[in-house]
C-alpha positions as MATLAB code, in Angstrom:
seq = 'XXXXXXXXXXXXXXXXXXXXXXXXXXXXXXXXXXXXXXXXXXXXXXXXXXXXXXXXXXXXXXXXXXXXXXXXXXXXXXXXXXXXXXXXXXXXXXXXXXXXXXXXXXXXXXXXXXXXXXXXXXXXXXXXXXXXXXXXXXXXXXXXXXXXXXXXXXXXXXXXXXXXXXXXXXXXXXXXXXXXXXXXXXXXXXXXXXXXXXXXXXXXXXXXXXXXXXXXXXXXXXXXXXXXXXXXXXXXXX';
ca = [
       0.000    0.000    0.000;
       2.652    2.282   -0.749;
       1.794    3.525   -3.851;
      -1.116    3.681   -6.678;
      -1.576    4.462  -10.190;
      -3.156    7.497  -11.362;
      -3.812    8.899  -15.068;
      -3.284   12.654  -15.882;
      -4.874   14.521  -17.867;
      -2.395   13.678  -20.286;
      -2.537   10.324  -20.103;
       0.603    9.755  -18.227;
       0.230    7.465  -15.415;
       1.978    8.401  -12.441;
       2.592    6.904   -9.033;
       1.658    8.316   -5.993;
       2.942    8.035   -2.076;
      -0.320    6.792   -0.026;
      -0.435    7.920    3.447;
       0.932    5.053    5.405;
      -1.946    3.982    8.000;
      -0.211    4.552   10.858;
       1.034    8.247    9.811;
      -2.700    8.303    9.226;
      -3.427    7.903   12.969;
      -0.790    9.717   14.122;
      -2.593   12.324   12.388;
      -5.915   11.560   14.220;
      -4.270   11.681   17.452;
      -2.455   15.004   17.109;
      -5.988   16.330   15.880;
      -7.807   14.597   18.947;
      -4.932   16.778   21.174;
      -6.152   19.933   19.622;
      -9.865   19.240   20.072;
      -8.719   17.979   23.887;
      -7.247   21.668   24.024;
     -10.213   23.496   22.659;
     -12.502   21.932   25.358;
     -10.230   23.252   27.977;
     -10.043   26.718   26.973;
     -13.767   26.904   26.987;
     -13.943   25.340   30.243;
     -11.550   27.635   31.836;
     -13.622   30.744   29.874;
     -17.027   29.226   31.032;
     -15.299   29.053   34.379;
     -13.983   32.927   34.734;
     -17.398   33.754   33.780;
     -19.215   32.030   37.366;
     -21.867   30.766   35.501;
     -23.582   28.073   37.680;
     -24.067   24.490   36.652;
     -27.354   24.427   35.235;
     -28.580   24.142   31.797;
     -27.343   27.542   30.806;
     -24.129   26.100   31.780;
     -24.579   23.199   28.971;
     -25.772   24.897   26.568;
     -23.391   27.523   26.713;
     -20.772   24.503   26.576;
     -22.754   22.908   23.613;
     -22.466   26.076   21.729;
     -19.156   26.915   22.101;
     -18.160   23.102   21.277;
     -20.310   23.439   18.016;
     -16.736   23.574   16.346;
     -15.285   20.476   17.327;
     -18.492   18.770   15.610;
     -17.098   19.855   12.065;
     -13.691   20.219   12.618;
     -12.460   18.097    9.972;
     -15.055   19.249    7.398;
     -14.081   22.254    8.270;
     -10.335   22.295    8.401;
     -10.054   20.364    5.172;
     -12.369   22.450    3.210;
     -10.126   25.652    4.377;
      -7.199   23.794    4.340;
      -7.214   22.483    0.901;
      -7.596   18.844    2.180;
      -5.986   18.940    5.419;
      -6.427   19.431    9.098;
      -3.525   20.722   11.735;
      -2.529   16.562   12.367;
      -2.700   16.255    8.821;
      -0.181   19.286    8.235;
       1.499   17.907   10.770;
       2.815   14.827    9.006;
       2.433   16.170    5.638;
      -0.656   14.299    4.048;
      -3.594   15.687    2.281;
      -6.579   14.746    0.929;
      -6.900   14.164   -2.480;
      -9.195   12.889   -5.468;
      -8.139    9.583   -6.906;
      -6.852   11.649  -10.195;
      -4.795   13.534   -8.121;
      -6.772   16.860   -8.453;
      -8.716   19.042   -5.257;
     -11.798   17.218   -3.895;
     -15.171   19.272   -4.099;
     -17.231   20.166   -1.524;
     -19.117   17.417   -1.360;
     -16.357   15.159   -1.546;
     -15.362   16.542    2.076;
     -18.765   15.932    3.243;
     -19.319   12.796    2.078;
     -16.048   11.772    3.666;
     -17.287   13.781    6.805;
     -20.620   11.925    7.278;
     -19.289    8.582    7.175;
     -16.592    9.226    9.449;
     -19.269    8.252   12.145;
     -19.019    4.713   10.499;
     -15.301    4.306    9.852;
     -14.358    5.525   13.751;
     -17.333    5.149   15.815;
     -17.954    1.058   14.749;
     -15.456   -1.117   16.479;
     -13.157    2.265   17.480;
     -11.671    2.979   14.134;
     -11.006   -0.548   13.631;
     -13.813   -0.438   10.261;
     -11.149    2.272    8.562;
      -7.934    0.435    9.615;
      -9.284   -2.387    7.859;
     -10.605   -0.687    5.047;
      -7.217    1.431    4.376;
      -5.048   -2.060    5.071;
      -7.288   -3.730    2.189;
      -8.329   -1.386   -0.302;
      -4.474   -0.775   -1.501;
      -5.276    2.534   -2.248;
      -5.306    4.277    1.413;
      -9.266    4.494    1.328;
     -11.368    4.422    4.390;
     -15.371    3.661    3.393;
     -15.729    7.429    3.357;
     -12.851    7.823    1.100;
     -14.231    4.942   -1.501;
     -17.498    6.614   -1.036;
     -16.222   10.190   -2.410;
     -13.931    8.969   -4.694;
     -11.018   10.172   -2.749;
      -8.004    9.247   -0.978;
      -5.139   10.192    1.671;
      -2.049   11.190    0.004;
       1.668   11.858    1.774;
       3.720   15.045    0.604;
       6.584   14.034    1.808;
       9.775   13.603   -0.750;
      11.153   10.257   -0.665;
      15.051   11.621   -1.335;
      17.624    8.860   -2.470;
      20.751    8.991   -4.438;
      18.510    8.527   -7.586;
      16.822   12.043   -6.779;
      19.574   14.285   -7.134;
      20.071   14.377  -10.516;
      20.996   17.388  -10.733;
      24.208   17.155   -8.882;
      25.260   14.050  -11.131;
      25.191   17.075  -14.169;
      28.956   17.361  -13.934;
      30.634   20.955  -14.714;
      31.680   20.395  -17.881;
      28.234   18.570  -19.170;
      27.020   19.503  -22.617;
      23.478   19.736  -23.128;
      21.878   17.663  -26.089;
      18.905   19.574  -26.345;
      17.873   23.224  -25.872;
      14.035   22.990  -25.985;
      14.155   20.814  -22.963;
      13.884   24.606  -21.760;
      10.119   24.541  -23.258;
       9.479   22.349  -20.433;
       8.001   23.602  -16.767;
       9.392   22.629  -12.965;
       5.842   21.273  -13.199;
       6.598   19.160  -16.507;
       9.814   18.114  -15.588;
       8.831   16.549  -12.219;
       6.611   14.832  -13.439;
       8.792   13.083  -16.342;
      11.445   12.663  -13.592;
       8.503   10.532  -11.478;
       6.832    8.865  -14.345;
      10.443    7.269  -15.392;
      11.811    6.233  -12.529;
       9.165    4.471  -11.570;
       9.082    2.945  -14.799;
      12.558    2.048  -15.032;
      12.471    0.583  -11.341;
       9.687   -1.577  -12.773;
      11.070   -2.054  -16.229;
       7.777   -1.142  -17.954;
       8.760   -0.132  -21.314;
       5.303    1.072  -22.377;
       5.040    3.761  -19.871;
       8.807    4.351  -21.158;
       7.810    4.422  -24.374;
       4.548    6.386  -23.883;
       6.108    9.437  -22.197;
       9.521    9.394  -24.709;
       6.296   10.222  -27.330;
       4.453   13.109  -24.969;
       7.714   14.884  -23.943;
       8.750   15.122  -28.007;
       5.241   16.039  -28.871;
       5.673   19.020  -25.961;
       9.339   19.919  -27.141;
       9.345   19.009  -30.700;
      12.681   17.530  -30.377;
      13.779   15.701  -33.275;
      15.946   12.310  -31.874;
      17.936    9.254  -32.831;
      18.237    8.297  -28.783;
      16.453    5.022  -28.032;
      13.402    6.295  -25.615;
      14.574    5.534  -22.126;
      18.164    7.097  -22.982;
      16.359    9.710  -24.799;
      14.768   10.541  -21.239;
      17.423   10.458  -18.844;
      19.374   12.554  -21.281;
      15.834   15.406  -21.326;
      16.132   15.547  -17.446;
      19.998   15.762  -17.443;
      19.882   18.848  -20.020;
      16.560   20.582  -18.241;
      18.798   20.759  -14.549;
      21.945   21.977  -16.461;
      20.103   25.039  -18.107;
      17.941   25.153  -14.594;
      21.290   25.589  -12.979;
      23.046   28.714  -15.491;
];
């Protein structure tokens, strides 16, 4: 359940990190500290006020907790898919194409929360993220979305651009047609690819990155690549 497949727009398939489960409930936990922390401060306000225990006293506690009802719906709607645990450890909500999730994405995923950690104390989602393969609790499967981790994954593989040794020459100069964005990507889509030894993918974006640079090449496609990302980090570094 590390990674999963998903198709761009473009119709290059890239793979992305899934949250790992237990990152996942770290992420719960930090959020259950906050909402631990909220309910103090409004004890301690409802407390400097005098108010006497009555039902005044509850509701004004009920009110004031209101928050804590919809605080992931909330957070990851003005978060852009996140909450403060989330943040935390770097994950985000995300569609399954990669893109933002709508509203009701969020809310869907809200509403069945009650399922996925009130049944069997969270042990329904555990399940559901260990099986599914694609980090999905029910509420996730439900909207069409998943838990995604932002963290880089840094090996001697991703730092191509200190292999570019000072005296490299460039093979091609419209590599410079090509965005951090584009380039990223390509750099992803490959090395996955080559770790797997799929030549289709290979051979699938060696056709998309000449139809976006026009490049005209004799290079066989996976050479043809590593020699596009080589040239885009030396004229990224002048």
């Amino acid at each position: 359940m590390d990674n999963f497949q998903i198709e761009t727009a473009q119709n290059i398939a890239i793979s992305q990190n899934v949250a790992h489960v237990t990152t996942r409930i770290g992420s719960y936990l930090i959020d259950a500290l906050f909402i631990v922390g909220y309910y103090i401060i409004i004890a301690i306000i409802i407390g400097m006020l005098d108010i006497p225990m009555s039902m005044e006293y509850m509701s004004l506690f009920v009110l004031l907790g209101l928050p804590v009802f919809f605080y992931s719906l909330l957070f990851e709607v003005l978060m852009n898919g996140q909450t403060p645990g989330k943040y935390f450890n770097q994950i985000r909500v995300v569609k399954l194409d990669g893109s933002k999730p709508t509203f009701g994405s969020y809310l869907i995923r809200w509403l069945l929360r009650f399922v996925d950690f009130t049944l069997a104390s969270g042990s329904v989602a555990v399940l559901t993220i260990l099986l599914n393969g694609k980090g999905q609790r029910l509420g996730d499967i439900a909207a069409g979305t998943t838990v995604i981790s932002e963290k880089k994954r840094i090996t001697l593989k991703d730092t191509i651009a200190s292999d570019v040794v000072d005296n490299y020459t460039p093979t091609y100069s419209q590599v410079t047609l090509l965005s951090d964005n584009d380039i990223h990507t390509i750099t992803r889509v490959y090395r996955d690819a080559m770790k797997k030894r799929n030549h289709k993918v290979i051979l699938k974006l060696y056709t998309k990155v000449i139809e976006l640079t026009g490049i005209t090449t004799e290079q066989k496609p996976a050479q043809f690549i590593d020699t596009v990302i080589k040239d885009y980090h030396y004229y990224a570094r002048q």
